[in-house]
Amino acid sequence: MKKSKLSIFMNGFIYENPAFVIFLGMCPVLGTTTSVENGVYMSLCVLFVLLLSNTVISALRKIIPDEIRLPVYIILIATLVSVVDMLFHAYLDYGIYQSLGSFISLIVVNCIILGRAEEFANKNTVVDSIFDALGYAAGFALALISVSFFREVLGTGKLSWAGNSVTIIPEDYAIKLFQRPAGAFIVLGCIVALYSVILRLVNENKEKKAALKAAQEKAVSTAEVK
Amino acid sequence: MQVFSIAFAALLGSNIILSRFLGICSFLGVSKNRKNALGMSIALIVVVMLSAIICYGLGALLTLLGMQDYLQLVVFILVIASFVQLLEFFLKKFIPSLYKALGVYLPLITTNCVVLQVCLDIMSPDYNFGTMLVYAFAVPAGYCLVMMLFSFIRTRLELNNADTPKAFQGNAIALIAAGLMAMAFVAFSGFAF
């Protein structure tokens, strides 16, 4: 059965969210989320690399010999990451570049990118792979931005973007812990728990709807028989 | 003295898992079972030390040729990937018992960020060959320490699974336990030799 583009996108975005459901590529979710700005730039990085790697790999999927596909993917991804690293170094605000630090280079070994290449891009068409990449990158961005939102608001009491900031909690009441590593683990743990509750409600709702629909169809068909 | 401060910082003060957030995938994935956690950590120590030595030499060569900006990452990841593959062949042939024990964790080390991070770190001019070796041993040893401690906690969590709220069962409560552990490890970060 051919899947619709939307369901491919939603799969990565919601149902198999990389950080909340399948727990892959977690390092940047914890390491680069001290502020929303960092989170957004990190997700842009991942989006760029994932989109290009999925596109190129699915375009070349019939040319790359099966036995050496992993080394080929690794070299391709490492090249793309080097490009992103140099672009960010040249054009991005230097403070943000420094706070992302080696996490940009470490996208090379991020399991999501290699995982998508291996699981999806080498079996599917270019257009499908692009939607898959967009879905997973969006899911990753959802994780990064939600974690960094809570860490920034609770840890510093304000939200800032490009030098401008809005105070939400008075600074004296901010809890510094959330800017620290320990806070990252705790915020992520709470969000994962919240997400699992939401996902369960969504799935139950879906099942209920499906059951209702099946019951209606059955009623209609029995009515027709009569 | 410098050797001690490097080792202490890498082991406890700025631990690779709890304060630098690297190797989280394997930290959550493998720590459910104590035996697997130990196997993964030992394999990681071997791979990190040997690939750090190779990358140290190759990195110096690249710097000499002026190509480190754009080739470093590609060369390092290739070294690591082929090294893991070689180690797999070697163990399969000569130490099959260890090969069996490590199993699936050996190929997974390629995508463990700890290895690449150590190789990138040692390119900083602060390290000479000796301190580089100490660093390359202490970082995965810190990983090993936290993995072992966490696998004990994890066993307890699994035993008391019924008491955990339903939403937190599994990885969510493990993450919070890791957060509490990170708080304890902050105490080490003030020390200096």
Coordinates of C-alpha atoms in Angstrom, one line a residue, chain A residues 2-192:
Chain A
K2 CA 1.3 3.4 -0.9
K3 CA 1.4 5.9 1.9
S4 CA 0.2 9.4 1.5
K5 CA 2.7 12.2 1.8
L6 CA 1.0 13.6 4.9
S7 CA 1.1 10.2 6.7
I8 CA 4.9 10.0 6.0
F9 CA 5.3 13.5 7.4
M10 CA 3.2 12.8 10.5
N11 CA 5.0 9.5 11.2
G12 CA 8.3 11.3 11.9
F13 CA 6.7 14.4 13.4
I14 CA 4.3 12.8 15.9
Y15 CA 4.1 9.0 16.0
E16 CA 7.8 8.2 15.9
N17 CA 9.1 11.4 17.2
P18 CA 12.9 10.9 17.4
A19 CA 13.4 12.4 20.8
F20 CA 10.2 11.5 22.6
V21 CA 9.2 8.1 21.3
I22 CA 12.2 6.2 19.7
F23 CA 14.9 8.0 21.8
L24 CA 17.5 8.5 19.1
G25 CA 19.8 11.4 18.6
M26 CA 19.3 12.6 22.2
C27 CA 22.6 14.4 22.7
P28 CA 21.7 17.7 21.1
V29 CA 18.2 17.7 22.8
L30 CA 20.0 17.9 26.1
G31 CA 23.1 19.7 25.2
T32 CA 22.0 22.6 23.0
T33 CA 18.8 23.6 24.7
T34 CA 19.8 26.3 27.2
S35 CA 18.0 28.9 25.1
V36 CA 15.3 28.8 22.5
E37 CA 17.6 30.5 20.0
N38 CA 20.2 27.8 20.3
G39 CA 17.4 25.2 19.9
V40 CA 16.1 26.8 16.7
Y41 CA 19.5 27.0 15.1
M42 CA 20.4 23.5 16.0
S43 CA 17.1 22.2 14.5
L44 CA 17.9 24.2 11.3
C45 CA 21.3 22.5 11.1
V46 CA 19.6 19.0 11.5
L47 CA 16.9 20.0 8.9
F48 CA 19.5 21.0 6.4
V49 CA 21.7 17.9 6.8
L50 CA 18.8 15.4 7.0
L51 CA 17.0 16.9 4.0
L52 CA 20.0 16.9 1.7
S53 CA 21.2 13.4 2.9
N54 CA 17.8 11.8 2.4
T55 CA 17.4 13.5 -1.0
V56 CA 20.9 12.5 -2.3
I57 CA 20.8 9.0 -0.9
S58 CA 17.4 8.2 -2.4
A59 CA 18.4 9.7 -5.7
L60 CA 21.5 7.5 -5.8
R61 CA 19.9 4.4 -4.2
K62 CA 20.2 2.3 -7.4
I63 CA 23.8 3.3 -8.0
I64 CA 25.3 2.8 -4.5
P65 CA 26.4 -0.9 -4.2
D66 CA 24.6 -2.6 -1.4
E67 CA 27.8 -4.0 0.3
I68 CA 29.5 -0.6 0.8
R69 CA 26.4 1.5 1.4
L70 CA 27.2 2.4 5.0
P71 CA 30.6 3.9 4.4
V72 CA 29.2 5.8 1.4
Y73 CA 26.4 7.2 3.6
I74 CA 28.9 8.1 6.4
I75 CA 31.2 10.0 4.0
L76 CA 28.2 11.8 2.4
I77 CA 26.8 12.9 5.8
A78 CA 30.2 13.9 7.0
T79 CA 30.7 16.1 4.0
L80 CA 27.3 17.7 4.4
V81 CA 28.0 18.4 8.1
S82 CA 31.3 20.0 7.2
V83 CA 29.5 22.3 4.8
V84 CA 26.9 23.3 7.5
D85 CA 29.7 23.8 10.0
M86 CA 31.6 26.1 7.8
L87 CA 28.5 28.0 6.7
F88 CA 27.4 28.6 10.3
H89 CA 30.9 29.6 11.2
A90 CA 30.9 32.2 8.5
Y91 CA 27.4 33.7 8.7
L92 CA 25.9 32.9 12.2
D93 CA 26.4 35.1 15.2
Y94 CA 29.7 33.9 16.8
G95 CA 28.2 33.5 20.3
I96 CA 25.6 31.1 19.1
Y97 CA 28.1 29.2 17.0
Q98 CA 30.2 28.8 20.1
S99 CA 27.4 27.7 22.3
L100 CA 26.3 25.0 19.8
G101 CA 30.0 24.0 19.8
S102 CA 30.9 20.6 18.7
F103 CA 27.3 19.5 18.6
I104 CA 27.3 20.7 14.9
S105 CA 30.2 18.3 14.1
L106 CA 28.5 15.6 16.1
I107 CA 25.5 15.6 13.7
V108 CA 27.7 13.1 11.7
V109 CA 27.1 10.5 14.4
N110 CA 23.5 11.4 15.1
C111 CA 21.6 8.2 14.8
I112 CA 18.5 9.9 13.2
I113 CA 20.3 10.8 10.0
L114 CA 22.0 7.5 9.4
G115 CA 18.9 5.7 10.6
R116 CA 16.7 7.5 8.1
A117 CA 19.1 6.9 5.3
E118 CA 19.3 3.2 6.1
E119 CA 15.6 2.7 6.9
F120 CA 13.8 5.0 4.5
A121 CA 15.8 6.8 1.9
N122 CA 17.5 3.8 0.3
K123 CA 14.1 2.1 -0.3
N124 CA 11.8 5.0 -1.3
T125 CA 11.5 7.6 -4.0
V126 CA 13.1 11.1 -3.8
V127 CA 9.8 12.9 -3.1
D128 CA 8.8 10.5 -0.3
S129 CA 12.2 10.7 1.2
I130 CA 12.0 14.5 1.3
F131 CA 8.7 14.3 3.2
D132 CA 10.2 11.8 5.5
A133 CA 13.2 14.1 6.2
L134 CA 10.9 17.1 6.8
G135 CA 8.8 15.0 9.2
Y136 CA 11.7 13.8 11.2
A137 CA 13.4 17.2 11.2
A138 CA 10.1 18.8 12.4
G139 CA 9.8 16.2 15.1
F140 CA 13.3 16.9 16.2
A141 CA 12.7 20.6 16.2
L142 CA 9.5 20.1 18.3
A143 CA 11.7 18.3 20.9
L144 CA 14.5 20.9 20.8
I145 CA 12.2 23.9 21.0
S146 CA 9.9 22.6 23.7
V147 CA 12.8 21.5 25.9
S148 CA 14.6 24.7 25.4
F149 CA 11.5 26.8 26.0
F150 CA 11.0 25.3 29.5
R151 CA 14.7 25.4 30.3
E152 CA 15.0 29.1 29.4
V153 CA 11.8 30.3 31.0
L154 CA 12.3 28.4 34.3
G155 CA 16.1 28.8 34.4
T156 CA 16.6 32.5 33.5
G157 CA 13.0 33.8 33.9
K158 CA 13.0 35.3 30.4
L159 CA 12.8 34.5 26.7
S160 CA 15.3 36.1 24.4
W161 CA 15.8 36.3 20.7
A162 CA 18.7 38.1 18.9
G163 CA 19.5 40.3 21.9
N164 CA 15.9 41.3 22.8
S165 CA 14.3 39.6 25.8
V166 CA 11.0 39.4 27.5
T167 CA 10.8 38.8 31.2
I168 CA 8.2 36.2 32.2
I169 CA 9.2 35.3 35.7
P170 CA 11.1 37.9 37.9
E171 CA 14.7 37.0 37.9
D172 CA 14.9 36.4 41.6
Y173 CA 12.4 33.6 41.2
A174 CA 14.2 31.8 38.4
I175 CA 15.6 28.4 39.2
K176 CA 19.2 28.2 38.0
L177 CA 19.1 24.4 38.1
F178 CA 17.2 24.3 34.8
Q179 CA 20.1 25.9 33.0
R180 CA 22.4 23.2 34.4
P181 CA 22.8 19.6 33.0
A182 CA 20.6 18.2 35.8
G183 CA 17.7 20.4 34.8
A184 CA 18.0 19.2 31.2
F185 CA 17.5 15.6 32.2
I186 CA 14.6 16.5 34.4
V187 CA 12.8 18.7 31.9
L188 CA 13.2 16.1 29.2
G189 CA 11.9 13.4 31.5
C190 CA 8.8 15.4 32.3
I191 CA 8.1 16.3 28.7
V192 CA 8.6 12.6 27.6

